[in-house]
Amino acid sequence: MPPWSAKPKRRSRTRPDARARPTQRSGIRALTAYRQVKMRGPPAGRDPAFFLFSSSRDHSGTRHMDTPDTDLRASLLAAIAAADSLEALEALRVSALGKKGQVTSLMKTLGGMDPETRKTAGQALNALKDEIAAALDARKATLADAALSERLARERVDVTLAPRDEPDGALHPISQTWEEVVAIFAQMGFAVAEGPEIEDDFHNFTALNFPPGHPARDMHDTFFLPRRADGTRHLLRTHTSPVQIRTMLGQKPPIRILAPGRTYRCDSDMTHTPMFHQFEGLVIDKATHFGHLKGCLSEFVEAYFEVEAVPMRFRPSFFPFTEPSAEVDIGCSRKGGELRIGAGDDWLEILGCGMVHPNVLRACGLDPEEYQGFAFGMGLERIAMLKYGIPDLRTFFESDLRWLRHYGFASLDVPTVQGGLSR
Ligand code: 2U9
């Protein structure tokens, strides 16, 4: 049975309940022995701790041990060295250094000794305690090392195993088209401007020269928020034009901005969704004219569709905010069911444009005699469908991952005019 689990021995017949308890006398002997040890070293096979609490005889001459009758230090160290698991080691730590451990119990006896003995015995006991703690730590490290080595030897990583196929994320065609359009207009000196999606009547309609009874102001076309206490109603912007109004009210010309963003209309069928994306552009300066507008849009169309010399047609049209206004068609062919931009004898409508209406300039505090400007607008979904052959508008908003994998774009291929817009 290991010494730390042995029951205390009965020390004498005359004192059947006497436990091994150091006395002051035994302490003095311990001190003497300890001094000898310090001077000459311990006798062979003995260590200083052994002398701390040595054996004594009672008045009847019976010899009994005041301390464990074996060399406590040696037996603890041997047991620690022999411990073959972390659990066994922990049990040893508790039995030696725990609250009721052997070394701790000896420590508790120091209080009953005279000061000088206590000092010497205390030092020796502290040294013993430190030595046992260090031995426990060292053995623990050895056992942990061995456990790790055993695990490393047992477990194998098969480095030849093929990696799991991690699906790459993909950019939605709307994001890709957005980046492409921004890259093209940025090259022409346009800055991107943004504004709120919840707007008021003035910025969405009145400043844009919509007359009071215009159908766009109707509940059937526009999403209105509940009326407020002052009787006004906010709405979800029906175009990004309020962004240009806010810009003109906030800064002096020259202005050259691109306003991309989400827009909302009460419309839902094969070719309309209640939310869609728009790009609008605005240029305001002295002496801006329709020729600037045509040059700018022809530059855009050729860069975006990556085709040279695309035929363009400006058809007269009407918008409240531009005068004159036009819708722009580009030349294409639809032979064999395949759409080809820039070739053939067919036309495809892609955007609307015009010279900014004098009333719009005036609403923004600009004198139409001094400043002129042009503006254009296009639906992002529409130009994405045309360029990438996406047949159904509604699929843009279905969040179908198979669709996204098919039509999506590598997220790190940032579109640039020089480096290429799309691959
Ligand atoms: C200000 C002045 C003028 C923006 C313009 C269009 C023509 C146009 C449509 C294209 C398809 C909207 O997405 S769509 O349904 N837009 O045809 N937009 S001119 O004119 C402005 C804008 C702001 C201050």
Short mmCIF file of C-alpha atoms and ligand atoms in Angstrom, two decimals:
data_model
loop_
_atom_site.label_atom_id
_atom_site.label_comp_id
_atom_site.label_asym_id
_atom_site.label_seq_id
_atom_site.Cartn_x
_atom_site.Cartn_y
_atom_site.Cartn_z
CA MET A 1 0.00 0.00 0.00
CA PRO A 2 1.48 3.39 -0.86
CA PRO A 3 2.56 5.49 2.11
CA TRP A 4 0.08 8.31 1.33
CA SER A 5 -2.87 5.98 1.74
CA ALA A 6 -1.69 4.13 4.87
CA LYS A 7 -3.79 4.61 7.96
CA PRO A 8 -1.92 6.28 10.83
CA LYS A 9 -0.38 3.64 13.06
CA ARG A 10 -1.22 3.24 16.68
CA ARG A 11 1.87 4.43 18.43
CA SER A 12 1.70 2.70 21.82
CA ARG A 13 -0.40 0.35 23.84
CA THR A 14 -0.46 2.74 26.71
CA ARG A 15 -1.67 5.58 24.45
CA PRO A 16 -3.82 3.63 21.99
CA ASP A 17 -5.20 6.76 20.35
CA ALA A 18 -1.89 8.59 20.10
CA ARG A 19 -1.15 9.65 16.53
CA ALA A 20 2.27 10.38 15.11
CA ARG A 21 2.56 13.93 16.24
CA PRO A 22 5.80 15.86 16.42
CA THR A 23 6.61 17.13 19.86
CA GLN A 24 8.85 19.90 20.98
CA ARG A 25 11.48 17.35 22.03
CA SER A 26 11.45 15.58 18.73
CA GLY A 27 11.64 19.01 17.10
CA ILE A 28 14.83 19.77 19.01
CA ARG A 29 16.30 16.46 17.90
CA ALA A 30 15.29 17.29 14.41
CA LEU A 31 17.07 20.59 14.66
CA THR A 32 20.24 18.91 15.93
CA ALA A 33 20.07 16.35 13.17
CA TYR A 34 19.39 19.01 10.63
CA ARG A 35 22.44 21.02 11.73
CA GLN A 36 24.54 17.90 11.42
CA VAL A 37 23.17 17.30 7.99
CA LYS A 38 23.91 20.87 7.02
CA MET A 39 27.48 20.45 8.21
CA ARG A 40 28.20 16.93 7.07
CA GLY A 41 25.39 16.07 4.78
CA PRO A 42 22.81 13.37 5.49
CA PRO A 43 23.93 9.81 6.23
CA ALA A 44 23.90 7.55 3.22
CA GLY A 45 20.35 6.91 2.02
CA ARG A 46 18.86 9.65 4.18
CA ASP A 47 17.67 13.09 3.28
CA PRO A 48 17.29 16.21 5.41
CA ALA A 49 13.52 15.93 5.63
CA PHE A 50 13.86 12.57 7.32
CA PHE A 51 15.45 14.26 10.27
CA LEU A 52 12.76 16.79 10.71
CA PHE A 53 10.60 14.58 12.83
CA SER A 54 12.46 11.59 13.97
CA SER A 55 11.55 8.66 16.21
CA SER A 56 11.28 8.96 19.99
CA ARG A 57 10.74 6.74 23.02
CA ASP A 58 7.99 7.29 25.54
CA HIS A 59 8.42 7.09 29.33
CA SER A 60 8.07 3.29 29.24
CA GLY A 61 10.90 3.08 26.73
CA THR A 62 8.66 2.08 23.85
CA ARG A 63 10.03 3.44 20.60
CA HIS A 64 7.55 4.96 18.22
CA MET A 65 7.73 7.25 15.20
CA ASP A 66 6.66 10.85 15.41
CA THR A 67 6.64 11.05 11.65
CA PRO A 68 5.92 8.60 8.86
CA ASP A 69 8.14 5.71 9.54
CA THR A 70 9.53 5.67 6.07
CA ASP A 71 11.55 8.32 4.40
CA LEU A 72 8.62 10.51 3.32
CA ARG A 73 10.58 12.47 0.75
CA ALA A 74 12.04 9.40 -0.90
CA SER A 75 8.76 7.52 -0.93
CA LEU A 76 6.85 10.47 -2.37
CA LEU A 77 9.48 11.06 -5.04
CA ALA A 78 9.48 7.36 -5.90
CA ALA A 79 5.70 7.29 -6.14
CA ILE A 80 5.71 10.40 -8.33
CA ALA A 81 8.33 8.89 -10.61
CA ALA A 82 6.24 5.71 -10.83
CA ALA A 83 2.93 7.45 -11.52
CA ASP A 84 1.79 6.34 -14.95
CA SER A 85 -1.22 8.58 -15.51
CA LEU A 86 -2.27 12.17 -14.91
CA GLU A 87 -5.05 10.87 -12.64
CA ALA A 88 -2.60 8.92 -10.47
CA LEU A 89 -0.37 11.99 -10.31
CA GLU A 90 -3.27 14.16 -9.17
CA ALA A 91 -4.14 11.65 -6.44
CA LEU A 92 -0.53 11.85 -5.30
CA ARG A 93 -0.59 15.64 -5.24
CA VAL A 94 -3.71 15.62 -3.08
CA SER A 95 -2.29 13.05 -0.67
CA ALA A 96 0.98 14.97 -0.29
CA LEU A 97 0.16 18.66 -0.71
CA GLY A 98 -3.64 18.75 -0.50
CA LYS A 99 -5.48 20.21 2.52
CA LYS A 100 -5.15 16.98 4.45
CA GLY A 101 -1.97 15.81 2.71
CA GLN A 102 1.04 14.43 4.49
CA VAL A 103 3.30 17.41 3.93
CA THR A 104 0.50 19.83 4.78
CA SER A 105 -0.19 17.95 8.02
CA LEU A 106 3.47 18.23 8.97
CA MET A 107 3.35 21.94 8.22
CA LYS A 108 0.46 22.30 10.66
CA THR A 109 2.62 20.92 13.48
CA LEU A 110 5.11 23.79 13.15
CA GLY A 111 2.87 25.96 15.32
CA GLY A 112 3.55 23.76 18.37
CA MET A 113 7.35 24.09 18.18
CA ASP A 114 9.62 26.56 19.86
CA PRO A 115 10.64 29.44 17.57
CA GLU A 116 14.13 28.25 16.72
CA THR A 117 13.07 24.70 15.95
CA ARG A 118 10.11 26.00 14.00
CA LYS A 119 12.41 28.12 11.89
CA THR A 120 14.68 25.24 10.94
CA ALA A 121 11.91 22.69 10.58
CA GLY A 122 9.84 25.18 8.62
CA GLN A 123 12.67 25.77 6.16
CA ALA A 124 13.17 22.06 5.65
CA LEU A 125 9.46 21.42 5.26
CA ASN A 126 9.12 24.26 2.78
CA ALA A 127 12.04 22.86 0.82
CA LEU A 128 10.35 19.45 0.86
CA LYS A 129 7.07 20.96 -0.27
CA ASP A 130 8.78 22.82 -3.13
CA GLU A 131 10.68 19.74 -4.16
CA ILE A 132 7.54 17.59 -4.23
CA ALA A 133 5.64 20.27 -6.18
CA ALA A 134 8.49 20.52 -8.70
CA ALA A 135 8.63 16.74 -9.05
CA LEU A 136 4.86 16.64 -9.62
CA ASP A 137 5.16 19.33 -12.31
CA ALA A 138 8.05 17.60 -14.02
CA ARG A 139 6.26 14.25 -14.00
CA LYS A 140 3.11 15.90 -15.29
CA ALA A 141 5.05 17.40 -18.21
CA THR A 142 6.65 14.02 -18.93
CA LEU A 143 3.27 12.25 -18.91
CA ALA A 144 1.72 14.96 -21.13
CA ASP A 145 4.64 14.68 -23.55
CA ALA A 146 4.29 10.92 -23.65
CA ALA A 147 0.52 11.21 -24.24
CA LEU A 148 1.13 13.65 -27.10
CA SER A 149 3.83 11.45 -28.65
CA GLU A 150 1.54 8.44 -28.38
CA ARG A 151 -1.29 10.42 -30.05
CA LEU A 152 0.99 11.66 -32.80
CA ALA A 153 2.17 8.13 -33.47
CA ARG A 154 -1.41 6.79 -33.47
CA GLU A 155 -3.14 9.51 -35.48
CA ARG A 156 -2.38 9.97 -39.16
CA VAL A 157 -3.23 12.88 -41.48
CA ASP A 158 -3.68 11.78 -45.03
CA VAL A 159 -2.11 14.67 -46.95
CA THR A 160 -2.94 13.01 -50.24
CA LEU A 161 -6.68 13.41 -49.62
CA ALA A 162 -8.26 15.77 -52.20
CA PRO A 163 -9.52 19.02 -50.62
CA ARG A 164 -13.24 19.57 -50.25
CA ASP A 165 -14.70 21.59 -53.06
CA GLU A 166 -15.34 25.06 -51.57
CA PRO A 167 -17.89 26.87 -53.74
CA ASP A 168 -16.69 30.37 -54.69
CA GLY A 169 -19.04 33.25 -54.04
CA ALA A 170 -20.21 35.17 -57.09
CA LEU A 171 -21.16 38.77 -57.76
CA HIS A 172 -24.80 39.29 -58.69
CA PRO A 173 -25.15 40.61 -62.28
CA ILE A 174 -26.68 43.82 -60.85
CA SER A 175 -23.53 44.43 -58.76
CA GLN A 176 -21.30 43.65 -61.73
CA THR A 177 -23.24 45.96 -64.07
CA TRP A 178 -23.29 48.68 -61.41
CA GLU A 179 -19.46 48.49 -61.14
CA GLU A 180 -19.07 48.55 -64.92
CA VAL A 181 -21.28 51.63 -65.40
CA VAL A 182 -19.53 53.48 -62.55
CA ALA A 183 -16.10 52.63 -64.05
CA ILE A 184 -17.09 54.02 -67.46
CA PHE A 185 -18.58 57.29 -66.21
CA ALA A 186 -15.81 57.75 -63.65
CA GLN A 187 -13.41 57.82 -66.59
CA MET A 188 -15.43 60.67 -68.08
CA GLY A 189 -15.14 62.64 -64.84
CA PHE A 190 -18.49 61.79 -63.19
CA ALA A 191 -18.71 61.50 -59.39
CA VAL A 192 -21.15 59.07 -57.76
CA ALA A 193 -23.90 60.77 -55.70
CA GLU A 194 -26.34 59.04 -53.36
CA GLY A 195 -29.48 60.02 -51.49
CA PRO A 196 -32.40 58.67 -49.42
CA GLU A 197 -34.78 56.03 -50.77
CA ILE A 198 -37.65 57.56 -48.76
CA GLU A 199 -38.32 60.93 -50.30
CA ASP A 200 -40.74 63.83 -50.08
CA ASP A 201 -43.02 65.21 -52.79
CA PHE A 202 -40.81 68.21 -53.51
CA HIS A 203 -37.61 66.29 -54.35
CA ASN A 204 -39.34 63.42 -56.17
CA PHE A 205 -41.99 65.41 -58.14
CA THR A 206 -42.39 69.17 -57.71
CA ALA A 207 -38.77 70.20 -58.29
CA LEU A 208 -38.72 67.88 -61.33
CA ASN A 209 -41.54 69.80 -62.99
CA PHE A 210 -44.25 67.16 -62.48
CA PRO A 211 -47.57 69.03 -62.67
CA PRO A 212 -50.05 68.57 -59.75
CA GLY A 213 -52.30 66.02 -61.49
CA HIS A 214 -49.52 63.95 -63.13
CA PRO A 215 -50.30 60.18 -63.11
CA ALA A 216 -46.95 59.37 -61.43
CA ARG A 217 -48.24 61.20 -58.33
CA ASP A 218 -51.10 58.73 -58.16
CA MET A 219 -51.42 55.98 -55.53
CA HIS A 220 -51.53 53.44 -58.36
CA ASP A 221 -48.00 54.24 -59.53
CA THR A 222 -46.14 55.26 -56.39
CA PHE A 223 -45.66 53.69 -52.92
CA PHE A 224 -46.74 56.35 -50.41
CA LEU A 225 -46.10 56.19 -46.68
CA PRO A 226 -49.00 57.04 -44.30
CA ARG A 227 -49.88 60.73 -44.19
CA ARG A 228 -48.14 62.69 -41.40
CA ALA A 229 -49.72 65.12 -38.92
CA ASP A 230 -49.05 68.09 -41.23
CA GLY A 231 -50.91 66.33 -44.07
CA THR A 232 -47.79 65.57 -46.17
CA ARG A 233 -46.92 62.09 -47.38
CA HIS A 234 -43.46 60.63 -47.85
CA LEU A 235 -42.92 58.08 -50.62
CA LEU A 236 -40.44 55.52 -51.92
CA ARG A 237 -38.52 57.39 -54.63
CA THR A 238 -39.73 56.49 -58.13
CA HIS A 239 -36.40 57.42 -59.74
CA THR A 240 -32.97 58.58 -58.55
CA SER A 241 -33.62 62.12 -59.87
CA PRO A 242 -34.16 63.51 -56.30
CA VAL A 243 -30.45 62.83 -55.75
CA GLN A 244 -29.61 65.29 -58.56
CA ILE A 245 -32.09 67.85 -57.14
CA ARG A 246 -30.38 67.60 -53.73
CA THR A 247 -26.97 67.96 -55.38
CA MET A 248 -28.01 71.05 -57.38
CA LEU A 249 -29.52 72.62 -54.24
CA GLY A 250 -26.34 71.89 -52.30
CA GLN A 251 -23.51 72.81 -54.68
CA LYS A 252 -22.76 75.25 -57.45
CA PRO A 253 -22.10 74.10 -61.04
CA PRO A 254 -20.15 72.73 -62.75
CA ILE A 255 -21.87 69.47 -61.77
CA ARG A 256 -21.11 66.07 -63.28
CA ILE A 257 -22.71 63.29 -61.27
CA LEU A 258 -23.94 59.75 -61.60
CA ALA A 259 -26.84 58.70 -59.35
CA PRO A 260 -27.18 54.92 -59.11
CA GLY A 261 -29.63 53.27 -56.73
CA ARG A 262 -32.82 51.41 -55.92
CA THR A 263 -36.12 52.85 -57.09
CA TYR A 264 -39.72 51.78 -56.49
CA ARG A 265 -42.92 51.75 -58.50
CA CYS A 266 -46.33 50.02 -58.06
CA ASP A 267 -45.76 47.70 -60.97
CA SER A 268 -45.37 43.95 -61.15
CA ASP A 269 -45.51 41.83 -64.31
CA MET A 270 -43.20 40.01 -66.72
CA THR A 271 -41.16 43.15 -67.43
CA HIS A 272 -41.62 45.22 -64.23
CA THR A 273 -40.71 44.60 -60.61
CA PRO A 274 -41.78 46.84 -57.68
CA MET A 275 -38.12 47.54 -56.91
CA PHE A 276 -35.54 48.03 -59.63
CA HIS A 277 -32.22 49.79 -60.12
CA GLN A 278 -31.60 52.97 -62.03
CA PHE A 279 -28.64 54.93 -63.18
CA GLU A 280 -29.12 58.59 -63.86
CA GLY A 281 -26.51 61.09 -64.94
CA LEU A 282 -26.54 64.87 -64.77
CA VAL A 283 -24.18 67.47 -66.22
CA ILE A 284 -24.74 71.18 -65.49
CA ASP A 285 -22.39 73.85 -66.76
CA LYS A 286 -22.32 77.03 -68.81
CA ALA A 287 -22.91 76.33 -72.51
CA THR A 288 -23.69 72.61 -72.15
CA HIS A 289 -25.58 71.43 -75.25
CA PHE A 290 -27.19 68.38 -76.87
CA GLY A 291 -23.95 67.51 -78.71
CA HIS A 292 -22.27 66.92 -75.32
CA LEU A 293 -25.12 64.58 -74.42
CA LYS A 294 -24.79 62.57 -77.64
CA GLY A 295 -21.01 62.29 -77.33
CA CYS A 296 -21.21 61.22 -73.71
CA LEU A 297 -23.85 58.53 -74.36
CA SER A 298 -22.14 57.17 -77.47
CA GLU A 299 -18.91 56.85 -75.43
CA PHE A 300 -20.85 54.98 -72.75
CA VAL A 301 -22.67 52.60 -75.12
CA GLU A 302 -19.46 51.54 -76.92
CA ALA A 303 -17.56 51.06 -73.65
CA TYR A 304 -20.39 49.16 -71.96
CA PHE A 305 -21.23 46.78 -74.83
CA GLU A 306 -17.51 46.55 -75.73
CA VAL A 307 -18.33 47.15 -79.39
CA GLU A 308 -16.92 49.90 -81.62
CA ALA A 309 -19.05 52.31 -83.67
CA VAL A 310 -22.48 51.26 -82.36
CA PRO A 311 -25.21 52.96 -84.43
CA MET A 312 -27.39 55.21 -82.21
CA ARG A 313 -30.79 56.75 -82.81
CA PHE A 314 -32.28 59.60 -80.74
CA ARG A 315 -36.08 59.43 -80.95
CA PRO A 316 -38.04 62.46 -79.72
CA SER A 317 -39.88 61.71 -76.49
CA PHE A 318 -41.37 63.44 -73.46
CA PHE A 319 -40.32 63.64 -69.79
CA PRO A 320 -41.50 66.43 -67.45
CA PHE A 321 -37.91 67.13 -66.35
CA THR A 322 -36.15 67.45 -69.74
CA GLU A 323 -36.78 69.52 -72.85
CA PRO A 324 -36.08 68.45 -75.50
CA SER A 325 -36.28 64.78 -74.49
CA ALA A 326 -35.29 61.66 -76.37
CA GLU A 327 -35.24 57.91 -76.12
CA VAL A 328 -32.05 56.27 -77.34
CA ASP A 329 -31.97 53.13 -79.48
CA ILE A 330 -28.85 51.23 -80.49
CA GLY A 331 -28.33 49.20 -83.64
CA CYS A 332 -28.57 45.42 -83.31
CA SER A 333 -29.39 42.21 -85.14
CA ARG A 334 -31.77 39.50 -83.90
CA LYS A 335 -30.94 36.85 -86.51
CA GLY A 336 -31.52 33.25 -85.48
CA GLY A 337 -32.93 34.35 -82.14
CA GLU A 338 -29.50 35.71 -81.10
CA LEU A 339 -29.16 39.37 -80.15
CA ARG A 340 -26.01 41.07 -81.44
CA ILE A 341 -25.33 44.68 -80.43
CA GLY A 342 -23.75 47.03 -82.98
CA ALA A 343 -24.58 45.05 -86.11
CA GLY A 344 -27.63 44.51 -88.33
CA ASP A 345 -30.67 46.55 -89.22
CA ASP A 346 -32.75 46.39 -86.06
CA TRP A 347 -33.05 48.81 -83.11
CA LEU A 348 -33.06 48.30 -79.37
CA GLU A 349 -34.18 50.93 -76.84
CA ILE A 350 -31.72 51.31 -73.98
CA LEU A 351 -32.19 54.66 -72.22
CA GLY A 352 -33.89 58.05 -72.02
CA CYS A 353 -32.29 61.49 -71.95
CA GLY A 354 -32.70 65.19 -72.61
CA MET A 355 -31.67 68.73 -71.79
CA VAL A 356 -32.62 69.68 -68.21
CA HIS A 357 -35.92 71.59 -68.23
CA PRO A 358 -35.56 75.31 -67.36
CA ASN A 359 -38.21 74.87 -64.61
CA VAL A 360 -36.01 72.23 -62.95
CA LEU A 361 -33.01 74.56 -63.04
CA ARG A 362 -35.12 77.37 -61.57
CA ALA A 363 -36.49 75.08 -58.79
CA CYS A 364 -32.86 74.50 -57.78
CA GLY A 365 -31.98 78.21 -57.78
CA LEU A 366 -30.12 78.20 -61.10
CA ASP A 367 -30.68 80.75 -63.87
CA PRO A 368 -31.46 78.85 -67.13
CA GLU A 369 -30.00 81.78 -69.06
CA GLU A 370 -26.65 81.15 -67.37
CA TYR A 371 -26.62 77.37 -66.92
CA GLN A 372 -27.73 74.50 -69.11
CA GLY A 373 -27.43 70.82 -68.57
CA PHE A 374 -28.20 67.37 -69.86
CA ALA A 375 -29.51 64.30 -68.08
CA PHE A 376 -30.07 60.66 -68.85
CA GLY A 377 -31.52 57.63 -67.14
CA MET A 378 -31.48 53.89 -67.64
CA GLY A 379 -32.67 50.74 -65.93
CA LEU A 380 -29.77 48.64 -64.67
CA GLU A 381 -31.61 45.33 -64.98
CA ARG A 382 -32.45 46.12 -68.61
CA ILE A 383 -28.87 46.82 -69.70
CA ALA A 384 -27.62 43.78 -67.71
CA MET A 385 -30.19 41.53 -69.48
CA LEU A 386 -29.11 42.86 -72.87
CA LYS A 387 -25.38 42.43 -72.29
CA TYR A 388 -25.46 39.08 -70.50
CA GLY A 389 -28.38 37.43 -72.26
CA ILE A 390 -30.55 37.09 -69.16
CA PRO A 391 -34.06 36.46 -70.52
CA ASP A 392 -36.33 36.98 -67.47
CA LEU A 393 -36.29 40.11 -65.26
CA ARG A 394 -37.93 38.35 -62.31
CA THR A 395 -35.03 35.90 -61.90
CA PHE A 396 -32.85 38.80 -60.68
CA PHE A 397 -34.76 38.82 -57.40
CA GLU A 398 -35.45 35.11 -56.81
CA SER A 399 -32.16 34.46 -54.96
CA ASP A 400 -31.73 31.14 -56.76
CA LEU A 401 -28.13 30.05 -56.18
CA ARG A 402 -28.07 27.98 -59.37
CA TRP A 403 -29.02 31.12 -61.30
CA LEU A 404 -26.34 33.12 -59.47
CA ARG A 405 -23.70 30.46 -60.19
CA HIS A 406 -24.65 30.60 -63.86
CA TYR A 407 -24.91 34.38 -64.33
CA GLY A 408 -22.65 35.55 -61.46
CA PHE A 409 -19.17 37.09 -61.74
CA ALA A 410 -15.85 36.48 -59.99
CA SER A 411 -15.82 38.97 -57.13
CA LEU A 412 -12.15 39.92 -57.50
CA ASP A 413 -12.37 40.77 -61.22
CA VAL A 414 -12.95 44.47 -60.65
CA PRO A 415 -14.19 46.08 -63.89
CA THR A 416 -11.95 48.80 -65.35
CA VAL A 417 -12.15 50.47 -68.73
CA GLN A 418 -8.48 49.74 -69.50
CA GLY A 419 -8.28 46.26 -67.96
CA GLY A 420 -11.64 45.07 -69.31
CA LEU A 421 -15.13 45.39 -67.89
CA SER A 422 -16.16 41.74 -67.81
CA ARG A 423 -14.58 38.37 -68.41
C1 2U9 B 1 -32.74 66.04 -63.05
C2 2U9 B 1 -33.08 66.44 -64.31
C3 2U9 B 1 -33.31 65.52 -65.29
C4 2U9 B 1 -33.21 61.97 -65.86
C5 2U9 B 1 -33.75 61.24 -67.05
C6 2U9 B 1 -34.69 59.66 -68.24
C7 2U9 B 1 -34.56 60.64 -69.16
C8 2U9 B 1 -35.27 58.34 -68.50
C9 2U9 B 1 -35.89 56.22 -67.60
C10 2U9 B 1 -35.01 55.22 -68.22
C11 2U9 B 1 -35.59 53.90 -67.94
C12 2U9 B 1 -36.20 55.72 -66.26
O1 2U9 B 1 -35.27 53.44 -65.49
S1 2U9 B 1 -36.18 54.01 -66.37
O2 2U9 B 1 -37.52 53.59 -66.27
N1 2U9 B 1 -35.32 57.52 -67.48
O3 2U9 B 1 -35.69 58.07 -69.60
N2 2U9 B 1 -34.23 60.00 -67.02
S2 2U9 B 1 -33.85 61.96 -68.47
O4 2U9 B 1 -33.45 63.30 -66.02
C13 2U9 B 1 -33.21 64.20 -65.02
C14 2U9 B 1 -32.87 63.78 -63.78
C15 2U9 B 1 -32.63 64.71 -62.80
C16 2U9 B 1 -32.50 67.05 -61.97
#
